[in-house]
Coordinates of N, CA and C in Angstrom, one line a residue:
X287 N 0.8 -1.2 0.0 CA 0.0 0.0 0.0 C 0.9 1.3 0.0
X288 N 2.1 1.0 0.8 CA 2.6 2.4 1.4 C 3.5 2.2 -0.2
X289 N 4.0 1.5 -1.2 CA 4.9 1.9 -2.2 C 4.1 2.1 -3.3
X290 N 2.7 2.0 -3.2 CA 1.6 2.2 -4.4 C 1.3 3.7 -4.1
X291 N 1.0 4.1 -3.1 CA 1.5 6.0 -2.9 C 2.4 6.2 -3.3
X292 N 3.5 5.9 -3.1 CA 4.6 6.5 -3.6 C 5.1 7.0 -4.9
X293 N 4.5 6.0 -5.7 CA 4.5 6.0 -7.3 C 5.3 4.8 -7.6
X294 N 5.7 4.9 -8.7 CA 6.6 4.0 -9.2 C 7.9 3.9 -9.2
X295 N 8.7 2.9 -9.2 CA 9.9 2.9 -8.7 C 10.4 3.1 -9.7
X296 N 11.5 3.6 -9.7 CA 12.4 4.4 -11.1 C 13.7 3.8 -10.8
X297 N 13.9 3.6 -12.4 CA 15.7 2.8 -12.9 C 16.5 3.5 -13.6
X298 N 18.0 3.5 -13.5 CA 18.5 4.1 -14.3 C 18.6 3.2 -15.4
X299 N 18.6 4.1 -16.4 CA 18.6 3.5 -17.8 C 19.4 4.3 -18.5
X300 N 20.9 4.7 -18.7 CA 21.5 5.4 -19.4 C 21.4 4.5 -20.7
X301 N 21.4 6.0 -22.2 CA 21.5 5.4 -23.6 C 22.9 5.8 -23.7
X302 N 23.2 4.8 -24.9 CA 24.5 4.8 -25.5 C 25.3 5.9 -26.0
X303 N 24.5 7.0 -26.3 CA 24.8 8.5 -27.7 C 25.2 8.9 -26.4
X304 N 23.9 9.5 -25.2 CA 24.4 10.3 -24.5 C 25.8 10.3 -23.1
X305 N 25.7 8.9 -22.8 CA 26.9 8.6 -22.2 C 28.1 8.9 -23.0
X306 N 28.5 8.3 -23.9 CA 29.3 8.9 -25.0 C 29.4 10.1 -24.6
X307 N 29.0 11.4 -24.8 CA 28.9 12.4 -24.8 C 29.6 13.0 -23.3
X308 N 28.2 12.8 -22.4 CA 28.3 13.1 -21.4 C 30.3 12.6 -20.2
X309 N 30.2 11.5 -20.5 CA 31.2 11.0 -19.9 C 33.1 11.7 -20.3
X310 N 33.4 12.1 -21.2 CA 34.6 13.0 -22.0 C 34.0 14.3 -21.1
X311 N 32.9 14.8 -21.4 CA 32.6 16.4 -21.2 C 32.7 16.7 -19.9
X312 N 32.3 15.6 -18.6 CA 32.7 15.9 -17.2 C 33.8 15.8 -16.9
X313 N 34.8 14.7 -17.9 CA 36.1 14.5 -17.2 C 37.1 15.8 -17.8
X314 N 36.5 16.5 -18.7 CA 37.4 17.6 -19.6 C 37.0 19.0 -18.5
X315 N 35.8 18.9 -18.2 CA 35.5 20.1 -17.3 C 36.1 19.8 -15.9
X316 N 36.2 18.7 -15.4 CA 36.9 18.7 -14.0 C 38.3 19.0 -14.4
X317 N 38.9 18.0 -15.4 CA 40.5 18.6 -15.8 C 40.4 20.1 -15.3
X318 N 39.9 20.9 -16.3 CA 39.7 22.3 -16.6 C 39.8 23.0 -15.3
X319 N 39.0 22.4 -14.5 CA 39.1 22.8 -13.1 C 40.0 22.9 -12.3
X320 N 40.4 21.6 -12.2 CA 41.7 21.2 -11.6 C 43.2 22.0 -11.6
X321 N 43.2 22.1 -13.0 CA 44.1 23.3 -14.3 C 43.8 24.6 -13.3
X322 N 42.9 25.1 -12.9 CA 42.4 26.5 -12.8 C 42.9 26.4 -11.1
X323 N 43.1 25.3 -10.7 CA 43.2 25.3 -9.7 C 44.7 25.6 -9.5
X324 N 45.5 24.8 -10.3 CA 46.7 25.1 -10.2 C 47.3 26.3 -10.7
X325 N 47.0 26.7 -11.6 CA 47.1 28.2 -11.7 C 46.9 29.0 -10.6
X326 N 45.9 29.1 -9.8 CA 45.9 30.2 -8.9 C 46.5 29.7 -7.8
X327 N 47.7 28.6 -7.5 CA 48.4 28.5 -6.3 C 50.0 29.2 -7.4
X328 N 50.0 29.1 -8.7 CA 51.2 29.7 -9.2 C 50.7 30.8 -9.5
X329 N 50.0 31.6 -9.8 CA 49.4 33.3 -9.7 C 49.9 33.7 -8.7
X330 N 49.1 33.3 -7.3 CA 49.6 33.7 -6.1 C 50.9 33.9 -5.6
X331 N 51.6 32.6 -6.1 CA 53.1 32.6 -5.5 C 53.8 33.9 -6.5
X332 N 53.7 34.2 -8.2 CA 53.8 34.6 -8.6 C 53.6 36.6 -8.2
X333 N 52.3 36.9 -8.0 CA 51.9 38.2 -6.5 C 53.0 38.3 -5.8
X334 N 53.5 37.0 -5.1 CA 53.8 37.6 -4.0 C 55.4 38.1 -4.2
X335 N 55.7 36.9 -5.0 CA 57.2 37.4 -5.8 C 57.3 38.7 -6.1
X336 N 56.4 39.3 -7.0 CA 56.5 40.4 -7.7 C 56.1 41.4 -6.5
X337 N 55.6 41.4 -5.3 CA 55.2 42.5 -4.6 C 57.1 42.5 -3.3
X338 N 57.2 41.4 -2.9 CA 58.6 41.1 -2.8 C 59.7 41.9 -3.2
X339 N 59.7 42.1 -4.7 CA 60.4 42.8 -5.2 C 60.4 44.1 -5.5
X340 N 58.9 44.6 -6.0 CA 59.2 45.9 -5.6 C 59.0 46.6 -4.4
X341 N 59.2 45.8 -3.4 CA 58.9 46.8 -1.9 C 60.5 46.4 -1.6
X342 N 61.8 45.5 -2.3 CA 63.5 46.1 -2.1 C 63.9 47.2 -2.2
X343 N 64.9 47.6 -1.6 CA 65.5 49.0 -1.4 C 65.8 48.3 -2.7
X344 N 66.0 50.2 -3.2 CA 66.0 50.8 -4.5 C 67.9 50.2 -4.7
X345 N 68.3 49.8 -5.9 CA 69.8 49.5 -6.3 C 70.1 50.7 -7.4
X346 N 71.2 50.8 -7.8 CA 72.0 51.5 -9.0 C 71.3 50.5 -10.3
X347 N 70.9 51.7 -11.3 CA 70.8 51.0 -12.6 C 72.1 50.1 -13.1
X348 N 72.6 49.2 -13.2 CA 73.7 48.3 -13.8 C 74.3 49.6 -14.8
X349 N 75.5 50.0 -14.9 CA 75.8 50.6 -16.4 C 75.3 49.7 -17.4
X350 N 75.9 48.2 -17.6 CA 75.0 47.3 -18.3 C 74.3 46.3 -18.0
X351 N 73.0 46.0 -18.4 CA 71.6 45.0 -17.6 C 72.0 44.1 -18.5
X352 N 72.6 43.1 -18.1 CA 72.6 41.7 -18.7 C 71.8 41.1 -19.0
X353 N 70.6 40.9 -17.8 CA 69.4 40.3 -17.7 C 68.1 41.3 -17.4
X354 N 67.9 41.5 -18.6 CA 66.4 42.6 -18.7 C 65.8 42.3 -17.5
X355 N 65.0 40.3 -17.6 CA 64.0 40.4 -17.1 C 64.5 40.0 -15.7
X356 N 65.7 39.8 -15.5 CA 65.9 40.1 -13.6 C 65.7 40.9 -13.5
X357 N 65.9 42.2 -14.1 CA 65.6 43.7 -13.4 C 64.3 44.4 -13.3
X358 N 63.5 43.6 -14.3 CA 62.5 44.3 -14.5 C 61.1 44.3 -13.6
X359 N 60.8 45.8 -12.8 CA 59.8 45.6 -11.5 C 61.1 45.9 -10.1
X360 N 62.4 45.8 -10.7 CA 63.3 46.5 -9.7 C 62.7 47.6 -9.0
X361 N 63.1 48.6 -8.0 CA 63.5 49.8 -7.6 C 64.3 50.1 -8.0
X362 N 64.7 51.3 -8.5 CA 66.3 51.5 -8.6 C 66.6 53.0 -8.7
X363 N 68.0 53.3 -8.8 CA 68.3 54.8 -9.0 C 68.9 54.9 -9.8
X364 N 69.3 56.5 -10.6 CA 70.2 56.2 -12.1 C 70.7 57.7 -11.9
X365 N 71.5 58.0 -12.1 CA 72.0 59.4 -12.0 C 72.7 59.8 -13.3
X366 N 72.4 61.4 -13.9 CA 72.9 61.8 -15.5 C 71.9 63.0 -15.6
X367 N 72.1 63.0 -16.8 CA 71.8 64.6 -17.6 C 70.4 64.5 -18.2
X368 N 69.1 64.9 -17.3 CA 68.1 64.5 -18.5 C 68.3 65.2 -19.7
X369 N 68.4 64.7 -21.2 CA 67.7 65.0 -22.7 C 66.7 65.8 -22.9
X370 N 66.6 66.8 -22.2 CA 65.3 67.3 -21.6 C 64.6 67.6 -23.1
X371 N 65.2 68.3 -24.8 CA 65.2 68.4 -25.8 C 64.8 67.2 -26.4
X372 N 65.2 66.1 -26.0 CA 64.6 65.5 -26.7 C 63.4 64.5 -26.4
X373 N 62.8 65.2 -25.7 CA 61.7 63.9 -24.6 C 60.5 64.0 -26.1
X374 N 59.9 62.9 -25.5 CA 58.8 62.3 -26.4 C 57.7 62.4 -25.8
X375 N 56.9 62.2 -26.5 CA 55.0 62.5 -25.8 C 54.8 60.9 -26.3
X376 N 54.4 60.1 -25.1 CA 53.0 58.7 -25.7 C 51.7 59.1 -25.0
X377 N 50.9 58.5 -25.5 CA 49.4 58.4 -26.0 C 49.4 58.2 -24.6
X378 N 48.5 58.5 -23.8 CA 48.1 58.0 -22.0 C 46.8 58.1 -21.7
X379 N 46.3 57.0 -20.7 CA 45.5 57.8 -20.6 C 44.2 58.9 -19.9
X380 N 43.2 59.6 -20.0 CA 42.8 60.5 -18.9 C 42.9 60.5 -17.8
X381 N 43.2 61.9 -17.1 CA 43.2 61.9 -15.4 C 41.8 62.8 -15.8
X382 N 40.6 62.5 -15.0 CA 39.5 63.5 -14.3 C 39.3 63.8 -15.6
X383 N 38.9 63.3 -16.4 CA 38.5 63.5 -17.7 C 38.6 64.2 -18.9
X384 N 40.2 64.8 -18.5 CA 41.3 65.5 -19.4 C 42.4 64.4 -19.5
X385 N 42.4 64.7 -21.1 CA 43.4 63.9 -21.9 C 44.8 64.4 -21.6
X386 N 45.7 63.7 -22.0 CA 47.2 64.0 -21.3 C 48.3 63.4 -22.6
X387 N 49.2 62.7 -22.0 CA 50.5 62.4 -22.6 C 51.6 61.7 -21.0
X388 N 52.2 61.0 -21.9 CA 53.2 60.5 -20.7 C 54.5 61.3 -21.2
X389 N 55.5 61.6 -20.4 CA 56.4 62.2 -21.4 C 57.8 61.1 -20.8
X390 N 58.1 60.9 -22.1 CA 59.7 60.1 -21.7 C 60.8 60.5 -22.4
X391 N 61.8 60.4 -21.5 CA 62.9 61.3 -22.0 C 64.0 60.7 -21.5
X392 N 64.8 60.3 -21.9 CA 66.3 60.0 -22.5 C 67.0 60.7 -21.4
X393 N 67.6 60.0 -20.9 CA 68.5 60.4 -19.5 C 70.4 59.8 -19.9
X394 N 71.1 60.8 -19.9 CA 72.8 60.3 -20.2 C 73.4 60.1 -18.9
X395 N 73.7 58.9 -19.1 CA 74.4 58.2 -17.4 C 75.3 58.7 -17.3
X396 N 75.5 58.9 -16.0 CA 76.7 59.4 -15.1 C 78.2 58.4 -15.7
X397 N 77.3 57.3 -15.7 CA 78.0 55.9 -15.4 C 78.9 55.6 -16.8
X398 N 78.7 56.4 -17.5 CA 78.8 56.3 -18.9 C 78.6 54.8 -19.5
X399 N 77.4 54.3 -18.8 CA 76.5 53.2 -19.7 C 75.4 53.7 -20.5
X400 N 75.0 53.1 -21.5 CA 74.0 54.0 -22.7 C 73.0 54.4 -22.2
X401 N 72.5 55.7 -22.5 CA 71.1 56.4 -22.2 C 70.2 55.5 -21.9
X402 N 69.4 55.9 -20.8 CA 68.3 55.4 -20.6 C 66.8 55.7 -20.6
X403 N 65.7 55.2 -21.0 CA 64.5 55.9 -21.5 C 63.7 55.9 -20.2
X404 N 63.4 57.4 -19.8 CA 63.3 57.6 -18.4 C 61.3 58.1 -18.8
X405 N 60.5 57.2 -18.3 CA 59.2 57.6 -18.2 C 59.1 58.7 -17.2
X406 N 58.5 60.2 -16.9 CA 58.6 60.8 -16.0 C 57.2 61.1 -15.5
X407 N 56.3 60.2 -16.5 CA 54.6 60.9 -15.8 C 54.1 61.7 -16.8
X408 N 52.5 61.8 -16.2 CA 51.6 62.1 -17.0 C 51.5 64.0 -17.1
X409 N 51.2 65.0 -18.1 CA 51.3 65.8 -18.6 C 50.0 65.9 -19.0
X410 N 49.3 67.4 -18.6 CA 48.4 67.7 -19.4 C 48.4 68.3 -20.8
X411 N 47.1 67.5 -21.7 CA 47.3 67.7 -23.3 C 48.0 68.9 -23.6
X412 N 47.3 69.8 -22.8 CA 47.8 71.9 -22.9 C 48.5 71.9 -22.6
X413 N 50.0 71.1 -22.2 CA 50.7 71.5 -21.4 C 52.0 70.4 -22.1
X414 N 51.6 70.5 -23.3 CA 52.6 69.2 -24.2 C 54.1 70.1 -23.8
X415 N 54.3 71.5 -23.8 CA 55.5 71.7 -24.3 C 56.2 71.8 -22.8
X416 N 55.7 71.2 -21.7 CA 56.5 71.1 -20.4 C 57.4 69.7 -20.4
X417 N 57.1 69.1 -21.3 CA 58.0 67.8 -21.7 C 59.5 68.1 -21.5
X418 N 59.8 69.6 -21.9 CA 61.4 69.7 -22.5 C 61.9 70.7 -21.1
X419 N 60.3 70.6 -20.4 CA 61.0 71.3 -18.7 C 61.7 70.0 -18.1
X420 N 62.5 70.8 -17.0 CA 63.6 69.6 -15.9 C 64.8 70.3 -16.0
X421 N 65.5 69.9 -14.8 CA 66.7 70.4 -14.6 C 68.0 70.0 -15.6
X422 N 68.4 71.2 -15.9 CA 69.6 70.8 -17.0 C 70.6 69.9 -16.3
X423 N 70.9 70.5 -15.4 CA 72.5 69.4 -15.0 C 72.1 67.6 -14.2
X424 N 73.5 67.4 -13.5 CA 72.7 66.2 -13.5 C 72.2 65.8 -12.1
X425 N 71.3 64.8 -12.3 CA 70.4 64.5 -11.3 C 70.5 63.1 -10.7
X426 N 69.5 62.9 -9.6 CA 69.7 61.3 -9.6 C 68.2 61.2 -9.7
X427 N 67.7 60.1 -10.3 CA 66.1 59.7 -10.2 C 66.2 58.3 -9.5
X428 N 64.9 58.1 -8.7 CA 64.5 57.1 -8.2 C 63.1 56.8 -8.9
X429 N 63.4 55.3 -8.7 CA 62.0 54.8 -10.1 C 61.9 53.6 -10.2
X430 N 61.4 53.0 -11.2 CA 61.2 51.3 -11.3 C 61.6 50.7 -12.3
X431 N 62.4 50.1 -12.2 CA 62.6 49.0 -13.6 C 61.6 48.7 -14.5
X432 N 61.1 49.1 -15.6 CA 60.5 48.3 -16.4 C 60.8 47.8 -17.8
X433 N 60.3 46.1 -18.0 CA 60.3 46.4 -19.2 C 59.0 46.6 -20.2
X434 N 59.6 47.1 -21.2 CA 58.1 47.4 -22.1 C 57.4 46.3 -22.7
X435 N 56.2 46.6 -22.6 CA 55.2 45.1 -22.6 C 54.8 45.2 -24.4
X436 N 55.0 44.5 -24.7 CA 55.2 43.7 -26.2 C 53.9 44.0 -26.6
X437 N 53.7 44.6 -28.1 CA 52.7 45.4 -28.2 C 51.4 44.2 -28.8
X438 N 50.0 45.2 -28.3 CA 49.0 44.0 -28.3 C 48.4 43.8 -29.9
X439 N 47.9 42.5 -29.9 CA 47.2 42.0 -31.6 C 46.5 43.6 -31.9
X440 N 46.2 43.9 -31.2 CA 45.2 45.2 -31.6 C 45.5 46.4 -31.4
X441 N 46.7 46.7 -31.1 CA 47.1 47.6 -30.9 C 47.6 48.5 -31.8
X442 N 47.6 49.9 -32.3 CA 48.5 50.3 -33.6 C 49.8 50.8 -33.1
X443 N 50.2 50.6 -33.9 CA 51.9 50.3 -34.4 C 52.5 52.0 -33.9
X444 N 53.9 52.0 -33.7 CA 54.4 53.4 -33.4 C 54.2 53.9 -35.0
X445 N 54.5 55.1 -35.2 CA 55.0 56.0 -36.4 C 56.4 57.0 -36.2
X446 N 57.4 56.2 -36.7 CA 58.7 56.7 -36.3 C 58.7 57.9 -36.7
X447 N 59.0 59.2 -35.8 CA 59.4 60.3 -36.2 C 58.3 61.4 -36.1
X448 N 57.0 60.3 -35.4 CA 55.6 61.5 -35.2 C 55.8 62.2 -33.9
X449 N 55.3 62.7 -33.5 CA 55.5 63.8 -32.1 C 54.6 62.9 -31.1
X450 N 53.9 61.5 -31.4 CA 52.8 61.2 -30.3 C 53.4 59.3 -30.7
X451 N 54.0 59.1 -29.6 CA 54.1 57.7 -29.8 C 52.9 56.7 -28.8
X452 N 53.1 55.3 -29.6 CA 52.0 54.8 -29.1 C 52.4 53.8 -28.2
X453 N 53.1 53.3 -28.3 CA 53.8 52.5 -27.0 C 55.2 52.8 -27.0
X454 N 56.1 52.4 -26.0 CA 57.7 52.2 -25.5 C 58.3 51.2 -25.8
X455 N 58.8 51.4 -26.5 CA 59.5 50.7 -27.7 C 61.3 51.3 -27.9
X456 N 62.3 50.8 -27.1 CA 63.3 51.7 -27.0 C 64.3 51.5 -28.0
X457 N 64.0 50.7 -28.7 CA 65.3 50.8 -30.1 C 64.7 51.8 -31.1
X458 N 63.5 51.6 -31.4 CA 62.7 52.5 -32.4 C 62.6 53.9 -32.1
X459 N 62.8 54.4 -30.8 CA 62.7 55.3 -30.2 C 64.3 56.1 -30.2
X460 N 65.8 55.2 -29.7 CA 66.2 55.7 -29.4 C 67.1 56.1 -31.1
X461 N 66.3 55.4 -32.3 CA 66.7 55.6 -33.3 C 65.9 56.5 -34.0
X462 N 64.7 57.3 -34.0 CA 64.2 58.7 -33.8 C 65.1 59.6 -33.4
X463 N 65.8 59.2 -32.1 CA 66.1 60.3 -31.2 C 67.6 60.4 -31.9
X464 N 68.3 59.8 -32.5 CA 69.6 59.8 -33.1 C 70.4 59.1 -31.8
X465 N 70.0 58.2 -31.6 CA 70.7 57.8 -30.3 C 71.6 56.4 -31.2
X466 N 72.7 56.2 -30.4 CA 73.1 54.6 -30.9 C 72.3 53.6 -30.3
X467 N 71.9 53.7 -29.4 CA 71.3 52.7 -28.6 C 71.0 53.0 -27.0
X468 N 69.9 52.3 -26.3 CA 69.4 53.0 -25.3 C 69.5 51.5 -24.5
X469 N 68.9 51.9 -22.9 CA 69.2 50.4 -22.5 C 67.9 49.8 -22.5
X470 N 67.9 48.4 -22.5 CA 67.0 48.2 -23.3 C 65.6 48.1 -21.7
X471 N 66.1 48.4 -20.5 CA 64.5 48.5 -19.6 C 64.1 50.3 -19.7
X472 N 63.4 50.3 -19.2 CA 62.7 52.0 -19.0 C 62.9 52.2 -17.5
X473 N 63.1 53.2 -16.9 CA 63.0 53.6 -15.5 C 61.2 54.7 -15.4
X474 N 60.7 54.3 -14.9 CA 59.5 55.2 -14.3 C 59.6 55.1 -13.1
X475 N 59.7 56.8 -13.4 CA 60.3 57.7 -11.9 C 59.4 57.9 -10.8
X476 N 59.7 57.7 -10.1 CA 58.3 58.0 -8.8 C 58.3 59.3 -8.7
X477 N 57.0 59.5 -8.2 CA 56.3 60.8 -8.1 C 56.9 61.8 -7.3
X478 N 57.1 63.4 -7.5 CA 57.8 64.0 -6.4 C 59.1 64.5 -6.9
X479 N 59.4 63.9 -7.9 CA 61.0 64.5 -7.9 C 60.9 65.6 -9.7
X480 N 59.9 66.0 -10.2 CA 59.3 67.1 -11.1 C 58.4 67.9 -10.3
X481 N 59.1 69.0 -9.6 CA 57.9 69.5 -9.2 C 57.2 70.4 -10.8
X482 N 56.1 70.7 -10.4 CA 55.4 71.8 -12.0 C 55.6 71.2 -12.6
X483 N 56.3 69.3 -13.2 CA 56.2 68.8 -14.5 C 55.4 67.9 -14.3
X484 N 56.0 66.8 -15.1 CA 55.2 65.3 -15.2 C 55.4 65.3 -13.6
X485 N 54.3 64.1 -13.7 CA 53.8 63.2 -12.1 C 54.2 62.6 -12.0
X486 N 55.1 62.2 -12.3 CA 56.2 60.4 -11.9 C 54.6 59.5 -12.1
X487 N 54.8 58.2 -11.9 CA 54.3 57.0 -11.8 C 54.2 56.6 -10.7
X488 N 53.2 55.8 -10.5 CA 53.0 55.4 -8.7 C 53.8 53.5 -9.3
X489 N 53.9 53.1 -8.6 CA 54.6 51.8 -9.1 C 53.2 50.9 -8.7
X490 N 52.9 50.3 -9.9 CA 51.3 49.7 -9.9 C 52.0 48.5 -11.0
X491 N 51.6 47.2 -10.6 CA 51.7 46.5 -11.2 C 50.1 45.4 -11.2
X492 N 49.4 45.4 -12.3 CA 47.9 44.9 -11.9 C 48.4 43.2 -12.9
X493 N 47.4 42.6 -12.0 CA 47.8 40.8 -11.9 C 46.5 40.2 -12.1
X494 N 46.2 40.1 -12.6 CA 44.3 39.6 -12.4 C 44.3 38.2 -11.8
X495 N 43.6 38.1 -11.0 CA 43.8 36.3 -10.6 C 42.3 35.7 -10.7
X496 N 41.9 35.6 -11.4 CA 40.4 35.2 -11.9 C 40.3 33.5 -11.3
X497 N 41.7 32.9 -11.5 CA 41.8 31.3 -11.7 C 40.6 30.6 -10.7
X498 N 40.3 31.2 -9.4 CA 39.3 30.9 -8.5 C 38.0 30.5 -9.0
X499 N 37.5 31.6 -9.3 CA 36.2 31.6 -10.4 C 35.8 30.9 -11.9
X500 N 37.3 30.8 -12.0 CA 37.0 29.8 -13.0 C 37.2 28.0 -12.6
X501 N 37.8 28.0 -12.0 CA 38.1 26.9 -11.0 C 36.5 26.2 -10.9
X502 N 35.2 27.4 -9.7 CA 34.6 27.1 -9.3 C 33.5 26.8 -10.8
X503 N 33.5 27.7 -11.6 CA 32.9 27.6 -12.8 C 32.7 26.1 -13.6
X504 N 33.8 26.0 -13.6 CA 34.2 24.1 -14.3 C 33.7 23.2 -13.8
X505 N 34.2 23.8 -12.3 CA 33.3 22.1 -11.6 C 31.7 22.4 -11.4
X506 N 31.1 23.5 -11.5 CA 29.9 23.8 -11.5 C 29.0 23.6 -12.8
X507 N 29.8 23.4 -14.1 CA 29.4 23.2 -14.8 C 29.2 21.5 -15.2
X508 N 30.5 21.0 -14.7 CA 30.5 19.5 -14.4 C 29.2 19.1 -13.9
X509 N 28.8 19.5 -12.3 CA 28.1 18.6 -11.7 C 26.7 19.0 -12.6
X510 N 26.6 20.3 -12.8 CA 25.1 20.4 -13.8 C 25.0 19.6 -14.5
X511 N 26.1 19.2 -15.3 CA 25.6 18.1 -16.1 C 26.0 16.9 -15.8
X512 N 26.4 16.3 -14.9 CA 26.2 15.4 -14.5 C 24.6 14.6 -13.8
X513 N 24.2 15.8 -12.9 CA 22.9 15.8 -12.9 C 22.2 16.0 -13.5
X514 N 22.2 16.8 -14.7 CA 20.8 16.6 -15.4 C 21.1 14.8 -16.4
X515 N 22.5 14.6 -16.4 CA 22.6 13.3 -17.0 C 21.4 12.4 -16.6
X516 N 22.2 12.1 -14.9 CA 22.0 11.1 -14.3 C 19.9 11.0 -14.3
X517 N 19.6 12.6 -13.8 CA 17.8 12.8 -14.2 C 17.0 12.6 -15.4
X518 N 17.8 13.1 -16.6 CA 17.4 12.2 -17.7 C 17.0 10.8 -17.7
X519 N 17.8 10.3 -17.5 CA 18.2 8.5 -17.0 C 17.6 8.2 -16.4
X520 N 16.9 8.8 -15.6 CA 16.1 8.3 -14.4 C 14.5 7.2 -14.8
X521 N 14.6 6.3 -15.3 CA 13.3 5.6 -15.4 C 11.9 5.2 -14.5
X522 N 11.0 5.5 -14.6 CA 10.1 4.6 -14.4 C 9.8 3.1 -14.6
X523 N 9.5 2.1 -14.0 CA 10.1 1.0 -14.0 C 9.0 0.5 -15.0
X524 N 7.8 1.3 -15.4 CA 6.6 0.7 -16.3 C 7.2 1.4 -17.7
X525 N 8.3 2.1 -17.6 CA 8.5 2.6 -18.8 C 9.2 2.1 -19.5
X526 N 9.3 2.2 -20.9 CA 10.1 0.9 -22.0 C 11.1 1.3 -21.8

């Protein structure tokens, strides 16, 4: 009596096509998962390296950087003559809803290692011709290693010899400028040492660590269909 209330007893009955299907597509989405998982314990480790490094006291620029990408995200200091004549304007973009310029400018080492392409901060659009302000003699700047990030599929290309460049690019740049050669990281100078000019750069390095969410996504999409598999399947025992 009490299993004739209940209804009918139900079987699984999985078909052939959809097992096929189903069974690759949970074990590719848990992979996926898994994947996502290990990425965000090397993200993390990766954070913390990079925050490690730039919170070291600041070092002397090498006269020569053997190894770009050891240095690059350094602190560091460089002392010389800013090029102040020859600084460049790149494309930046808005502070408070006025357009600007970053201005970089070519710094001659003390050290008599090759010029270095010194980011000094953002500039307002009106105010392009403060580029070629700075002190003439020489100086020391404090700043950050960087190097220039490899330009994007979508991105447009410099135009050698225009007044507005589009990324940092220091061979193309220092061959504009009639230079032999420049070294090949950028220093962006921290803020405070232009008073009335550029704003130096705050040292910001952004990391996105998504891997979590996608992590949770994978396996969430697994168990969905795992369950609606398994409820599919679910028979009634009067059913063919």
């Amino acid at each position: 009596m009490q299993r004739a209330m209940s209804g009918p007893a139900r079987r699984f009955r999985p078909s052939l096509w959809a097992t096929l299907f189903t069974v690759p597509a949970v074990l590719a989405m848990l992979g996926l998962g898994t994947w996502q998982v290990e990425r965000l314990g090397w993200k993390e480790d990766l954070i913390r390296r990079v925050h490690a490094r730039m919170g070291a006291a600041p070092v002397p620029l090498p006269a020569t950087v053997a190894d770009p990408d050891d240095l690059d995200l350094r602190p560091v200091t460089v002392t010389g003559r800013l090029l102040n004549d020859r600084a460049l304007l790149m494309i930046a973009r808005p502070r408070q809803g006025q357009m600007g310029y970053e201005v970089v400018t070519p710094l001659q080492r003390a050290d008599g290692g090759p010029p270095v392409l010194v980011n000094r901060g953002w500039i307002p659009m009106d105010r392009k011709d403060a580029r070629r302000d700075g002190s003439p003699g020489e100086v020391t700047l404090r700043g950050v290693a960087r190097l220039p990030a490899p330009a994007g599929w979508m991105q447009p290309g410099n135009t050698p010899g225009a007044e507005v460049w589009v990324r940092l690019d220091p061979p193309a740049m220092a061959a504009a400028l009639g230079l032999a050669a420049v070294a090949p990281v950028v220093v962006e100078a921290l803020p405070g040492q232009s008073p009335g000019g550029p704003s130096g750069i705050e040292p910001r390095v952004d990391l996105p660590n998504n891997h979590l969410q996608y992590a949770i996504t994978w396996y969430s999409l697994a168990a969905t269909l795992l369950v609606i598999y398994v409820v599919f399947h679910l028979r009634r025992r009067s059913d063919p």
